[in-house]
Amino acid sequence: MRSSPLKTLLTTLLGWIVAFALFFPIFWMVLTSFKTELGAISTPPEVFFRPVITAYQEVQARSNYLHFALNSILISVGGTLVAMLLSIPAAYAMAFHPSHRTRSTLLWMLSTKMLPPVGVLVPIYLLFRTSHLLDSRIGLIGIYALMNLPIVVWMLFTFFREMPKDILEAGRMDGATTWNEVVHLLMPLTLPGMASTALLSLILCWNEAFWSLNLTSSSAAPLTTFIASFSSPEGLFFAKLSAASTLAVAPILVFGWISQRQLVRGLTFGAVK
Amino acid sequence: MDTAPGVSATHALSDPPGVGARLAALLQRRSVLPTLLLVPVLLFFIVWNTVPTLWLLGLSFYRFSLTSGRPPIFTGFGNFESILQDSEVWLALSRTFLFVILAVGIETVLGLLLGLLFWNSQRLPGRRVALTMLFTPMVLTPVAAGTFWRLIYDPTFGVLSAMLRGLGLPTVNFLGDARTAFGSVLAVDVWMWTPFMVLMTLAALASVPKAELEAAEIDRLSFLQRLRLVILHHGKFILMLGILLRTIDAFKTMDLIYDMTFGGPGSTTQLVAIMLYRRAFEVFSMGWSSALAVILLLISIAFTATFIFVLHARERRKQDMPA
């Protein structure tokens, strides 16, 4: 679309202002985490100061960050893998061989996402206790996979359905078996879609707090538990809380930034008809 | 479907006859394979979801306290009756509806506007960096976001109060004041999830054929006309999916509030999910909470079913029309 230079300048400016405004809280959190506890609450707030890492040292001294980070990584990756492995065949079946039950199956899956998790906490808790899954990574992986299954199936279904039917038809004409069809046509063509679905699932797993707070205590606890342990009990230690928050979100943030192109492109690809 | 017999016939011919071949032939029958592929996902759902939900449904007919140690007492619809007569429930429900409507509404409008802004500035310097900054809140962990927003909102030491003071305005106890708490929590939700609607808008825009956008340009359609006739016409499905997903999530907002106000001050930010949590794990009335959860589930299902039905009906109407 062509537009006048002035309009261009204005949109750019506006875009940047909005982007900065939205980013500011995160910027401020990171900034505060490098202050001393006293500097963090000085009025007016310091913008230029000598950065120190005492807040990080204190956080690390109180709880072992790497232990929680490792749990977060293992559980998120595990949950995403399980969800993808279960969803790909299901989405394939529903996208390419739809039956009259497909729509209601999809709806049913989505409806399970609507129940506030606190509603099924007690049954799941008791289920976990009897099967010794409390505070275990395997248990959380199962829960996370289930939590993301509906979205993963829906997204994959959309991506698969957007795939040009003619290509599959042509493949079938040439005598491709279902296996060949999947491996040589479907997989390569929908790879961006699958990648972006997996990315989304990873992010959702990483950020999930309700189940991890209620079903883990220490050995399987991910970073959401880590941040919560700093959040409530004591007063507001600005620098320490900022450092803990930064530590909890940093890995997924960097990961999101790196894969953003893929994430956005994937979603856009799914939209192009 | 109609190619199935042909395919299986060639398959049977090329393979040596036997169990394997017959199995392969069976799998090639288009109706068997899809069903088989669905089985793992369905099993998983039944074990992890249907069983707990049925359990919940059963529990909702009992009076049962987790702490008393007494066996559950069957009360029929007693819990449901007590919920329907509980004015606090109605308050929490209407508060939740207000929250969902405002949050999703604002996010959709802002998302549309920002999406259009960034779509139109496609060849501009630093667009990618600006977009990255814009998308960042969406990726954040809600628990962590709640924590540092509490610091930002702090009436004495928070940066927002400092800014207000700098402008010579009176400071506000954002989360502590009953008049501002709801809006402050809402603002954080909007901050977190507008980026998602921007993303959906961009995806929707990408689905509009370029020729039509150009035609609209040539025809000098006004901004609103272009939005309605071209963009919404093509990108409707994606936008609707975005709105649906956001609505479902907003309906059970918990993490953010859990961390920022835990429903307070008073009960001004007590959305229904928080209320459920408090009743279940502070008062330990499991039967009552289960009944409330069942009601919530029914509301959500009704909403989604209506939503999808409308979407489906429109889609069908579009298909009926000649291209």
Coordinates of C-alpha atoms in Angstrom, one line a residue:
Chain A
M1 CA 0.0 0.0 0.0
R2 CA 1.4 3.4 -0.9
S3 CA 1.1 6.4 1.3
S4 CA 2.5 9.8 1.8
P5 CA 5.8 10.3 3.6
L6 CA 4.2 12.2 6.4
K7 CA 1.7 9.4 7.0
T8 CA 4.5 6.9 6.9
L9 CA 6.5 8.9 9.5
L10 CA 3.5 9.2 11.7
T11 CA 2.6 5.5 11.6
T12 CA 6.3 4.6 12.3
L13 CA 6.4 7.0 15.3
L14 CA 3.1 5.8 16.6
G15 CA 4.1 2.1 16.2
W16 CA 7.3 2.7 18.1
I17 CA 5.6 4.6 20.9
V18 CA 3.1 1.8 21.4
A19 CA 5.9 -0.8 21.3
F20 CA 7.9 1.1 23.9
A21 CA 4.9 1.7 26.2
L22 CA 4.1 -2.0 26.1
F23 CA 7.7 -3.0 26.7
F24 CA 8.3 -0.5 29.5
P25 CA 7.2 -2.6 32.4
I26 CA 9.5 -5.5 31.4
F27 CA 12.4 -3.0 30.9
W28 CA 11.7 -1.6 34.4
M29 CA 11.6 -5.0 36.0
V30 CA 15.1 -5.9 34.5
L31 CA 16.4 -2.4 35.5
T32 CA 15.2 -2.8 39.1
S33 CA 16.7 -6.2 39.4
F34 CA 20.2 -4.7 39.0
K35 CA 19.7 -2.1 41.8
T36 CA 20.4 -2.4 45.5
E37 CA 17.4 -2.9 47.7
L38 CA 17.7 0.7 48.9
G39 CA 18.2 2.1 45.4
A40 CA 15.1 0.2 44.1
I41 CA 12.8 2.2 46.4
S42 CA 14.4 5.6 46.2
T43 CA 12.2 8.5 45.1
P44 CA 12.3 9.7 42.5
P45 CA 13.2 6.3 40.9
E46 CA 16.8 6.0 39.7
V47 CA 17.3 5.6 36.0
F48 CA 21.1 5.9 35.9
F49 CA 22.9 4.0 38.6
R50 CA 25.7 1.6 39.1
P51 CA 24.3 -1.9 38.4
V52 CA 24.9 -4.5 41.0
I53 CA 24.1 -8.2 41.1
T54 CA 23.5 -8.5 44.8
A55 CA 19.8 -9.2 44.3
Y56 CA 20.6 -12.1 42.0
Q57 CA 23.1 -13.5 44.5
E58 CA 20.6 -13.3 47.3
V59 CA 17.9 -15.1 45.2
Q60 CA 20.4 -17.8 44.2
A61 CA 21.5 -18.2 47.8
R62 CA 17.9 -18.8 48.9
S63 CA 16.9 -21.2 46.2
N64 CA 18.8 -23.1 43.6
Y65 CA 17.7 -21.4 40.3
L66 CA 19.2 -24.1 38.0
H67 CA 17.2 -26.8 39.6
F68 CA 13.9 -25.1 38.9
A69 CA 15.0 -24.0 35.4
L70 CA 15.9 -27.6 34.5
N71 CA 12.5 -28.8 35.7
S72 CA 10.8 -26.1 33.6
I73 CA 12.7 -27.2 30.5
L74 CA 12.2 -30.9 31.0
I75 CA 8.5 -30.5 31.8
S76 CA 7.7 -28.0 29.0
V77 CA 9.6 -30.0 26.3
G78 CA 8.1 -33.3 27.6
G79 CA 4.6 -31.9 27.7
T80 CA 4.9 -30.5 24.2
L81 CA 6.3 -33.7 22.8
V82 CA 3.5 -35.8 24.2
A83 CA 0.9 -33.4 23.0
M84 CA 2.3 -33.2 19.5
L85 CA 2.7 -37.0 19.2
L86 CA -0.9 -37.5 20.2
S87 CA -2.3 -34.7 18.2
I88 CA -0.6 -35.1 14.8
P89 CA -2.4 -38.4 13.9
A90 CA -5.6 -37.1 15.3
A91 CA -5.5 -33.8 13.5
Y92 CA -4.5 -35.6 10.3
A93 CA -7.5 -37.9 10.6
M94 CA -9.9 -35.1 11.2
A95 CA -8.5 -32.8 8.5
F96 CA -8.3 -35.3 5.7
H97 CA -10.9 -37.9 6.6
P98 CA -13.6 -35.8 8.3
S99 CA -16.7 -37.6 9.4
H100 CA -19.9 -36.3 10.7
R101 CA -18.5 -36.5 14.1
T102 CA -15.4 -34.4 13.5
R103 CA -17.0 -31.1 14.4
S104 CA -18.4 -32.4 17.7
T105 CA -15.1 -34.1 18.5
L106 CA -13.3 -30.8 18.1
L107 CA -15.9 -29.0 20.1
W108 CA -15.7 -31.5 22.9
M109 CA -11.9 -31.2 23.0
L110 CA -12.1 -27.5 23.2
S111 CA -14.8 -27.6 25.8
T112 CA -12.4 -29.4 28.2
K113 CA -10.3 -26.3 28.1
M114 CA -13.1 -24.2 29.5
L115 CA -13.3 -25.8 32.9
P116 CA -11.4 -23.7 35.4
P117 CA -8.6 -26.0 36.4
V118 CA -9.5 -25.4 40.1
G119 CA -12.7 -27.3 39.3
V120 CA -10.9 -30.6 38.7
L121 CA -8.0 -30.0 41.1
V122 CA -9.4 -32.3 43.8
P123 CA -10.0 -35.4 41.6
I124 CA -6.7 -34.9 39.9
Y125 CA -5.0 -34.4 43.2
L126 CA -6.4 -37.6 44.6
L127 CA -5.6 -39.4 41.3
F128 CA -2.0 -38.2 41.6
R129 CA -1.8 -39.2 45.2
T130 CA -3.0 -42.8 44.6
S131 CA -0.6 -43.2 41.7
H132 CA 2.4 -41.6 43.4
L133 CA 2.6 -38.9 40.8
L134 CA 2.7 -35.9 43.2
D135 CA 5.8 -33.8 42.8
S136 CA 6.9 -35.9 39.8
R137 CA 7.9 -34.6 36.4
I138 CA 6.0 -37.4 34.7
G139 CA 2.8 -36.3 36.3
L140 CA 3.2 -32.7 35.3
I141 CA 4.2 -33.7 31.8
G142 CA 0.9 -35.5 31.5
I143 CA -1.1 -32.6 32.9
Y144 CA 0.6 -30.1 30.6
A145 CA 0.1 -32.3 27.6
L146 CA -3.6 -32.6 28.3
M147 CA -3.9 -28.9 29.0
N148 CA -2.5 -28.1 25.6
L149 CA -4.0 -30.9 23.6
P150 CA -7.1 -29.0 22.5
I151 CA -5.2 -26.0 21.2
V152 CA -2.6 -28.2 19.6
V153 CA -5.2 -30.3 17.8
W154 CA -7.1 -27.2 16.7
M155 CA -4.0 -25.5 15.4
L156 CA -2.7 -28.6 13.6
F157 CA -6.2 -29.2 12.2
T158 CA -6.3 -25.7 10.8
F159 CA -2.9 -26.0 9.3
F160 CA -3.6 -29.4 7.7
R161 CA -6.9 -28.2 6.4
E162 CA -5.3 -25.2 4.7
M163 CA -3.1 -27.5 2.8
P164 CA -4.0 -27.5 -0.9
K165 CA -6.1 -30.6 -1.6
D166 CA -4.9 -30.8 -5.2
I167 CA -1.4 -31.8 -4.1
L168 CA -2.7 -34.7 -2.1
E169 CA -5.1 -35.7 -4.9
A170 CA -2.2 -35.7 -7.3
G171 CA -0.2 -37.8 -4.9
R172 CA -3.0 -40.3 -4.6
M173 CA -3.4 -40.5 -8.4
D174 CA 0.3 -41.4 -8.6
G175 CA -0.4 -44.2 -6.2
A176 CA 1.0 -42.8 -3.0
T177 CA 0.1 -44.8 0.0
T178 CA -1.1 -43.1 3.1
W179 CA 2.3 -43.4 4.6
N180 CA 4.0 -41.9 1.6
E181 CA 1.4 -39.2 1.5
V182 CA 2.1 -38.2 5.1
V183 CA 5.9 -38.5 4.9
H184 CA 6.6 -36.9 1.5
L185 CA 3.8 -34.4 1.1
L186 CA 2.1 -33.5 4.4
M187 CA 5.2 -33.4 6.7
P188 CA 7.3 -31.0 4.6
L189 CA 4.4 -28.8 3.6
T190 CA 3.1 -28.3 7.1
L191 CA 6.4 -28.2 8.9
P192 CA 6.2 -24.4 9.6
G193 CA 2.7 -24.9 11.0
M194 CA 3.8 -27.8 13.2
A195 CA 6.8 -25.8 14.4
S196 CA 4.7 -22.8 15.4
T197 CA 2.2 -25.1 17.1
A198 CA 5.0 -26.7 19.1
L199 CA 6.4 -23.3 20.0
L200 CA 3.1 -22.1 21.3
S201 CA 2.7 -25.2 23.4
L202 CA 6.2 -24.8 24.8
I203 CA 5.4 -21.2 25.9
L204 CA 2.1 -22.2 27.4
C205 CA 3.7 -25.0 29.4
W206 CA 6.5 -22.8 30.6
N207 CA 4.0 -20.2 31.9
E208 CA 1.6 -22.6 33.5
A209 CA 1.4 -22.0 37.3
F210 CA -1.8 -23.4 38.7
W211 CA -1.0 -27.1 38.4
S212 CA 2.7 -26.8 39.2
L213 CA 1.9 -24.8 42.3
N214 CA -0.6 -27.4 43.5
L215 CA 0.9 -30.6 42.4
T216 CA 4.6 -30.1 43.0
S217 CA 6.6 -29.1 46.1
S218 CA 10.3 -29.4 45.5
S219 CA 11.9 -32.1 43.4
A220 CA 9.7 -31.5 40.3
A221 CA 8.9 -27.8 40.9
P222 CA 9.4 -25.6 37.8
L223 CA 10.2 -21.8 37.7
T224 CA 6.6 -20.8 38.4
T225 CA 6.9 -22.3 41.8
F226 CA 10.2 -20.6 42.2
I227 CA 8.7 -17.2 41.6
A228 CA 5.7 -17.9 43.8
S229 CA 8.0 -18.8 46.6
F230 CA 9.4 -15.3 46.5
S231 CA 6.2 -13.6 45.9
S232 CA 4.1 -13.9 49.0
P233 CA 5.6 -14.7 52.3
E234 CA 7.8 -11.7 53.1
G235 CA 7.4 -8.0 52.4
L236 CA 8.0 -6.2 49.1
F237 CA 11.7 -6.5 48.4
F238 CA 11.7 -4.7 45.1
A239 CA 15.2 -5.7 43.8
K240 CA 14.9 -9.3 44.9
L241 CA 11.4 -9.8 43.5
S242 CA 12.5 -8.2 40.3
A243 CA 15.5 -10.4 40.1
A244 CA 13.4 -13.5 40.7
S245 CA 10.8 -12.5 38.1
T246 CA 13.6 -11.7 35.6
L247 CA 15.2 -15.1 36.2
A248 CA 11.8 -16.9 35.8
V249 CA 10.9 -15.2 32.5
A250 CA 14.3 -14.7 30.9
P251 CA 14.7 -18.2 29.3
I252 CA 11.3 -18.2 27.7
L253 CA 11.7 -14.6 26.7
V254 CA 14.9 -15.2 24.9
F255 CA 13.5 -18.3 23.3
G256 CA 10.4 -16.4 22.2
W257 CA 12.6 -13.7 20.7
I258 CA 14.7 -16.1 18.8
S259 CA 11.7 -18.0 17.4
Q260 CA 9.4 -15.1 17.0
R261 CA 9.9 -15.0 13.2
Q262 CA 8.9 -18.7 13.1
L263 CA 6.0 -18.1 15.5
V264 CA 4.6 -15.3 13.5
R265 CA 5.3 -16.8 10.1
G266 CA 3.8 -20.0 11.2
L267 CA 0.6 -18.4 12.2
T268 CA 0.5 -16.3 9.1
F269 CA 1.1 -19.3 7.0
G270 CA -1.9 -21.0 8.5
A271 CA -3.9 -18.0 7.5
V272 CA -2.9 -17.8 3.9
K273 CA -5.5 -19.5 1.7
Chain B
M1 CA -13.4 -42.0 -0.3
D2 CA -14.4 -43.4 -3.7
T3 CA -10.7 -44.2 -4.5
A4 CA -10.4 -46.5 -1.5
P5 CA -11.3 -49.9 -3.1
G6 CA -8.9 -49.2 -6.0
V7 CA -6.1 -48.3 -3.8
S8 CA -6.5 -51.3 -1.6
A9 CA -6.8 -53.6 -4.6
T10 CA -3.4 -52.4 -6.1
H11 CA -1.9 -52.8 -2.7
A12 CA -3.1 -56.3 -2.3
L13 CA -1.7 -57.2 -5.7
S14 CA 1.7 -55.8 -5.2
D15 CA 2.2 -57.4 -1.8
P16 CA 2.5 -61.1 -1.1
P17 CA -0.9 -62.2 0.3
G18 CA -0.9 -62.8 4.1
V19 CA -1.9 -61.2 7.3
G20 CA 0.3 -58.2 6.8
A21 CA -1.1 -57.5 3.4
R22 CA -4.7 -57.8 4.6
L23 CA -3.9 -55.5 7.6
A24 CA -2.4 -53.0 5.2
A25 CA -5.4 -53.3 3.0
L26 CA -7.6 -52.7 6.0
L27 CA -5.7 -49.7 7.0
Q28 CA -6.0 -48.3 3.5
R29 CA -9.7 -48.3 3.8
R30 CA -10.2 -44.7 4.6
S31 CA -12.6 -45.1 7.4
V32 CA -10.6 -47.5 9.5
L33 CA -7.3 -45.6 9.7
P34 CA -8.7 -42.2 10.8
T35 CA -10.6 -43.8 13.6
L36 CA -7.5 -45.7 14.7
L37 CA -5.5 -42.4 14.6
L38 CA -8.0 -40.8 16.9
V39 CA -7.9 -43.5 19.5
P40 CA -4.8 -42.4 21.4
V41 CA -6.0 -38.8 21.8
L42 CA -9.4 -40.0 22.9
L43 CA -8.1 -42.4 25.4
F44 CA -5.8 -39.8 26.9
F45 CA -8.7 -37.4 27.2
I46 CA -10.9 -40.0 28.8
V47 CA -8.4 -40.9 31.4
W48 CA -7.2 -37.4 32.3
N49 CA -10.3 -35.4 31.6
T50 CA -13.6 -37.3 31.4
V51 CA -12.9 -39.3 34.6
P52 CA -12.1 -36.3 36.7
T53 CA -15.0 -34.4 35.3
L54 CA -17.5 -37.2 36.1
W55 CA -16.0 -37.4 39.5
L56 CA -16.6 -33.7 39.8
L57 CA -20.2 -34.1 38.7
G58 CA -20.7 -36.8 41.2
L59 CA -19.2 -34.8 44.0
S60 CA -21.4 -31.9 43.2
F61 CA -24.4 -33.8 44.6
Y62 CA -22.8 -34.4 48.0
R63 CA -22.0 -32.3 51.0
F64 CA -18.4 -33.0 51.6
S65 CA -15.7 -31.2 53.5
L66 CA -12.1 -32.2 53.0
T67 CA -11.2 -31.5 56.6
S68 CA -14.0 -32.9 58.6
G69 CA -13.1 -36.5 57.9
R70 CA -16.8 -37.4 57.8
P71 CA -18.1 -39.3 54.8
P72 CA -19.8 -37.3 52.1
I73 CA -23.6 -36.9 52.5
F74 CA -25.8 -37.0 49.5
T75 CA -27.8 -33.8 49.1
G76 CA -29.2 -34.1 45.6
F77 CA -29.4 -30.6 44.1
G78 CA -28.8 -29.0 47.5
N79 CA -25.5 -27.5 46.5
F80 CA -26.9 -26.1 43.3
E81 CA -29.8 -24.5 45.2
S82 CA -27.5 -22.9 47.7
I83 CA -25.4 -21.6 44.9
L84 CA -28.3 -20.0 43.1
Q85 CA -29.4 -18.3 46.3
D86 CA -25.9 -17.1 47.1
S87 CA -25.8 -13.4 46.2
E88 CA -22.0 -13.5 46.4
V89 CA -21.9 -16.0 43.5
W90 CA -24.1 -13.8 41.4
L91 CA -21.9 -10.9 42.1
A92 CA -18.7 -12.8 41.2
L93 CA -20.4 -14.1 38.1
S94 CA -21.5 -10.7 36.9
R95 CA -18.1 -9.3 37.8
T96 CA -16.5 -12.1 35.7
F97 CA -18.8 -11.4 32.7
L98 CA -17.9 -7.7 32.9
F99 CA -14.2 -8.5 33.1
V100 CA -14.4 -10.9 30.1
I101 CA -16.5 -8.4 28.0
L102 CA -14.3 -5.5 28.8
A103 CA -11.0 -7.4 28.5
V104 CA -11.8 -9.2 25.3
G105 CA -13.5 -6.1 23.8
I106 CA -10.6 -3.8 24.5
E107 CA -8.1 -6.3 23.4
T108 CA -9.9 -7.0 20.1
V109 CA -10.3 -3.3 19.2
L110 CA -6.7 -2.4 20.2
G111 CA -5.4 -5.5 18.5
L112 CA -7.2 -4.6 15.3
L113 CA -6.0 -1.1 15.3
L114 CA -2.4 -2.0 16.1
G115 CA -2.5 -4.9 13.7
L116 CA -3.5 -2.5 10.9
L117 CA -0.9 0.0 12.0
F118 CA 1.9 -2.5 11.8
W119 CA 0.5 -4.1 8.6
N120 CA 0.6 -0.7 6.9
S121 CA 4.2 0.0 8.0
Q122 CA 5.6 -3.1 6.5
R123 CA 8.8 -1.6 5.0
L124 CA 9.7 0.7 7.9
P125 CA 12.9 0.8 9.8
G126 CA 13.0 -1.3 12.9
R127 CA 9.6 -2.8 12.3
R128 CA 10.8 -6.2 13.4
V129 CA 12.3 -4.9 16.6
A130 CA 9.2 -2.9 17.4
L131 CA 7.0 -6.0 16.8
T132 CA 9.2 -8.1 19.0
M133 CA 8.8 -5.6 21.8
L134 CA 5.1 -5.5 21.2
F135 CA 4.8 -9.3 21.4
T136 CA 6.8 -9.7 24.5
P137 CA 4.1 -9.4 27.2
M138 CA 2.2 -12.3 25.6
V139 CA 5.2 -14.7 26.3
L140 CA 5.6 -13.7 29.9
T141 CA 4.7 -16.0 32.8
P142 CA 1.5 -14.6 34.3
V143 CA 2.7 -15.3 37.9
A144 CA 5.9 -13.3 37.3
A145 CA 4.0 -10.5 35.5
G146 CA 1.6 -10.3 38.4
T147 CA 4.5 -10.0 40.8
F148 CA 6.3 -7.2 39.0
W149 CA 3.1 -5.3 38.2
R150 CA 2.4 -5.3 41.9
L151 CA 5.7 -3.5 42.3
I152 CA 4.9 -1.1 39.5
Y153 CA 1.5 -0.3 41.1
D154 CA 2.9 0.2 44.6
P155 CA 1.5 3.4 45.9
T156 CA 4.7 4.5 47.7
F157 CA 7.6 3.1 45.8
G158 CA 6.1 2.1 42.5
V159 CA 7.3 3.6 39.3
L160 CA 3.7 4.5 38.2
S161 CA 3.1 6.5 41.3
A162 CA 6.5 8.2 40.8
M163 CA 5.3 9.2 37.3
L164 CA 2.0 10.5 38.6
R165 CA 3.9 12.6 41.2
G166 CA 6.2 13.8 38.5
L167 CA 3.2 15.1 36.6
G168 CA 1.9 16.8 39.7
L169 CA -1.0 14.4 40.1
P170 CA -2.2 12.7 43.3
T171 CA -0.9 9.1 43.7
V172 CA -3.3 6.3 43.6
N173 CA -3.4 3.1 45.6
F174 CA -4.1 1.1 42.4
L175 CA -4.6 -2.4 43.8
G176 CA -5.5 -1.4 47.3
D177 CA -8.3 1.0 46.6
A178 CA -11.7 -0.6 46.0
R179 CA -12.5 1.9 43.2
T180 CA -9.4 1.3 41.1
A181 CA -8.5 -2.3 41.8
F182 CA -10.8 -3.8 39.1
G183 CA -9.6 -1.4 36.5
S184 CA -5.9 -1.9 37.4
V185 CA -6.2 -5.7 37.1
L186 CA -8.1 -5.3 33.8
A187 CA -5.3 -3.0 32.5
V188 CA -2.7 -5.7 33.2
D189 CA -4.8 -8.3 31.3
V190 CA -5.2 -5.9 28.4
W191 CA -1.5 -5.3 28.5
M192 CA -0.7 -9.0 28.4
W193 CA -3.2 -10.1 25.8
T194 CA -3.5 -7.3 23.3
P195 CA -0.4 -8.6 21.5
F196 CA -2.2 -11.8 20.9
M197 CA -5.0 -10.1 19.1
V198 CA -2.4 -8.1 17.1
L199 CA -1.0 -11.4 16.0
M200 CA -4.4 -12.7 15.1
T201 CA -5.1 -9.5 13.2
L202 CA -1.9 -9.8 11.2
A203 CA -2.7 -13.4 10.4
A204 CA -6.2 -12.3 9.3
L205 CA -4.8 -9.6 7.1
A206 CA -2.4 -12.0 5.5
S207 CA -5.4 -14.1 4.4
V208 CA -6.9 -11.2 2.4
P209 CA -6.0 -11.5 -1.3
K210 CA -3.7 -8.7 -2.3
A211 CA -5.8 -7.9 -5.4
E212 CA -8.8 -7.1 -3.2
L213 CA -6.8 -4.7 -1.0
E214 CA -5.5 -2.9 -4.1
A215 CA -9.0 -2.8 -5.6
A216 CA -10.3 -1.2 -2.4
E217 CA -7.5 1.3 -2.6
I218 CA -8.4 2.1 -6.2
D219 CA -12.1 2.4 -5.4
R220 CA -11.1 4.8 -2.6
L221 CA -13.1 3.0 0.0
S222 CA -13.1 4.7 3.4
F223 CA -11.1 3.1 6.2
L224 CA -14.2 1.6 7.8
Q225 CA -15.6 0.3 4.5
R226 CA -12.3 -1.4 3.8
L227 CA -12.2 -2.9 7.3
R228 CA -15.7 -4.2 7.0
L229 CA -15.9 -5.3 3.3
V230 CA -12.5 -6.5 2.7
I231 CA -10.5 -7.3 5.8
L232 CA -13.2 -8.6 8.1
H233 CA -14.8 -10.5 5.2
H234 CA -11.7 -12.6 4.6
G235 CA -10.1 -12.7 8.0
K236 CA -13.2 -13.3 10.0
F237 CA -12.5 -16.9 10.9
I238 CA -9.1 -16.3 12.3
L239 CA -10.2 -13.2 14.2
M240 CA -13.2 -15.2 15.6
L241 CA -10.9 -18.0 16.7
G242 CA -8.7 -15.5 18.5
I243 CA -11.7 -14.0 20.2
L244 CA -13.0 -17.4 21.2
L245 CA -9.7 -18.5 22.7
R246 CA -9.3 -15.2 24.6
T247 CA -12.8 -15.4 25.9
I248 CA -12.3 -18.9 27.3
D249 CA -9.1 -17.9 28.9
A250 CA -10.4 -14.6 30.3
F251 CA -13.4 -16.5 31.8
K252 CA -11.0 -18.5 34.1
T253 CA -8.5 -15.7 34.8
M254 CA -6.8 -16.7 37.9
D255 CA -3.0 -16.5 37.9
L256 CA -2.8 -12.7 37.4
I257 CA -5.3 -11.9 40.2
Y258 CA -4.0 -14.6 42.5
D259 CA -0.7 -12.7 42.5
M260 CA -1.9 -9.1 42.5
T261 CA -4.9 -8.9 44.7
F262 CA -6.2 -12.4 45.5
G263 CA -9.7 -11.1 44.9
G264 CA -9.4 -8.0 47.2
P265 CA -9.8 -5.4 48.4
G266 CA -13.1 -6.6 49.8
S267 CA -14.2 -8.7 46.9
T268 CA -13.8 -6.1 44.2
T269 CA -11.6 -8.3 42.0
Q270 CA -13.0 -11.6 43.0
L271 CA -13.7 -13.3 39.7
V272 CA -15.4 -16.6 39.8
A273 CA -12.3 -18.7 39.4
I274 CA -10.7 -17.1 42.4
M275 CA -13.9 -17.5 44.4
L276 CA -14.0 -21.2 43.6
Y277 CA -10.4 -21.6 44.7
R278 CA -11.1 -19.8 48.0
R279 CA -14.2 -21.7 48.8
A280 CA -12.5 -25.0 47.9
F281 CA -9.2 -24.5 49.7
E282 CA -10.0 -22.0 52.5
V283 CA -13.4 -23.2 53.4
F284 CA -12.9 -26.7 52.1
S285 CA -16.5 -27.2 51.0
M286 CA -15.7 -29.5 48.2
G287 CA -19.3 -30.5 47.2
W288 CA -20.4 -26.8 46.9
S289 CA -17.3 -25.9 44.9
S290 CA -17.7 -28.9 42.6
A291 CA -21.3 -27.8 41.9
L292 CA -20.1 -24.3 41.1
A293 CA -17.4 -25.8 38.8
V294 CA -20.1 -27.8 37.0
I295 CA -22.2 -24.6 36.5
L296 CA -19.1 -22.8 35.1
L297 CA -18.4 -25.6 32.7
L298 CA -22.0 -25.5 31.5
I299 CA -21.8 -21.8 30.9
S300 CA -18.6 -22.2 28.9
I301 CA -19.9 -25.0 26.8
A302 CA -23.1 -23.1 26.1
F303 CA -21.1 -20.1 25.0
T304 CA -18.7 -22.0 22.8
A305 CA -21.5 -24.0 21.2
T306 CA -23.4 -20.9 20.3
F307 CA -20.2 -19.2 19.0
I308 CA -19.3 -22.2 16.8
F309 CA -22.9 -22.6 15.7
V310 CA -23.0 -19.0 14.5
L311 CA -19.6 -19.3 12.8
H312 CA -20.7 -22.5 11.2
A313 CA -24.0 -21.1 10.0
R314 CA -22.2 -18.2 8.4
E315 CA -19.7 -20.4 6.7
R316 CA -22.5 -22.5 5.3
R317 CA -24.2 -19.5 4.0
K318 CA -21.0 -18.4 2.3
Q319 CA -20.7 -21.8 0.7
D320 CA -24.2 -21.7 -0.6
M321 CA -23.5 -18.4 -2.4
P322 CA -22.1 -18.7 -5.9
A323 CA -18.4 -17.7 -5.9

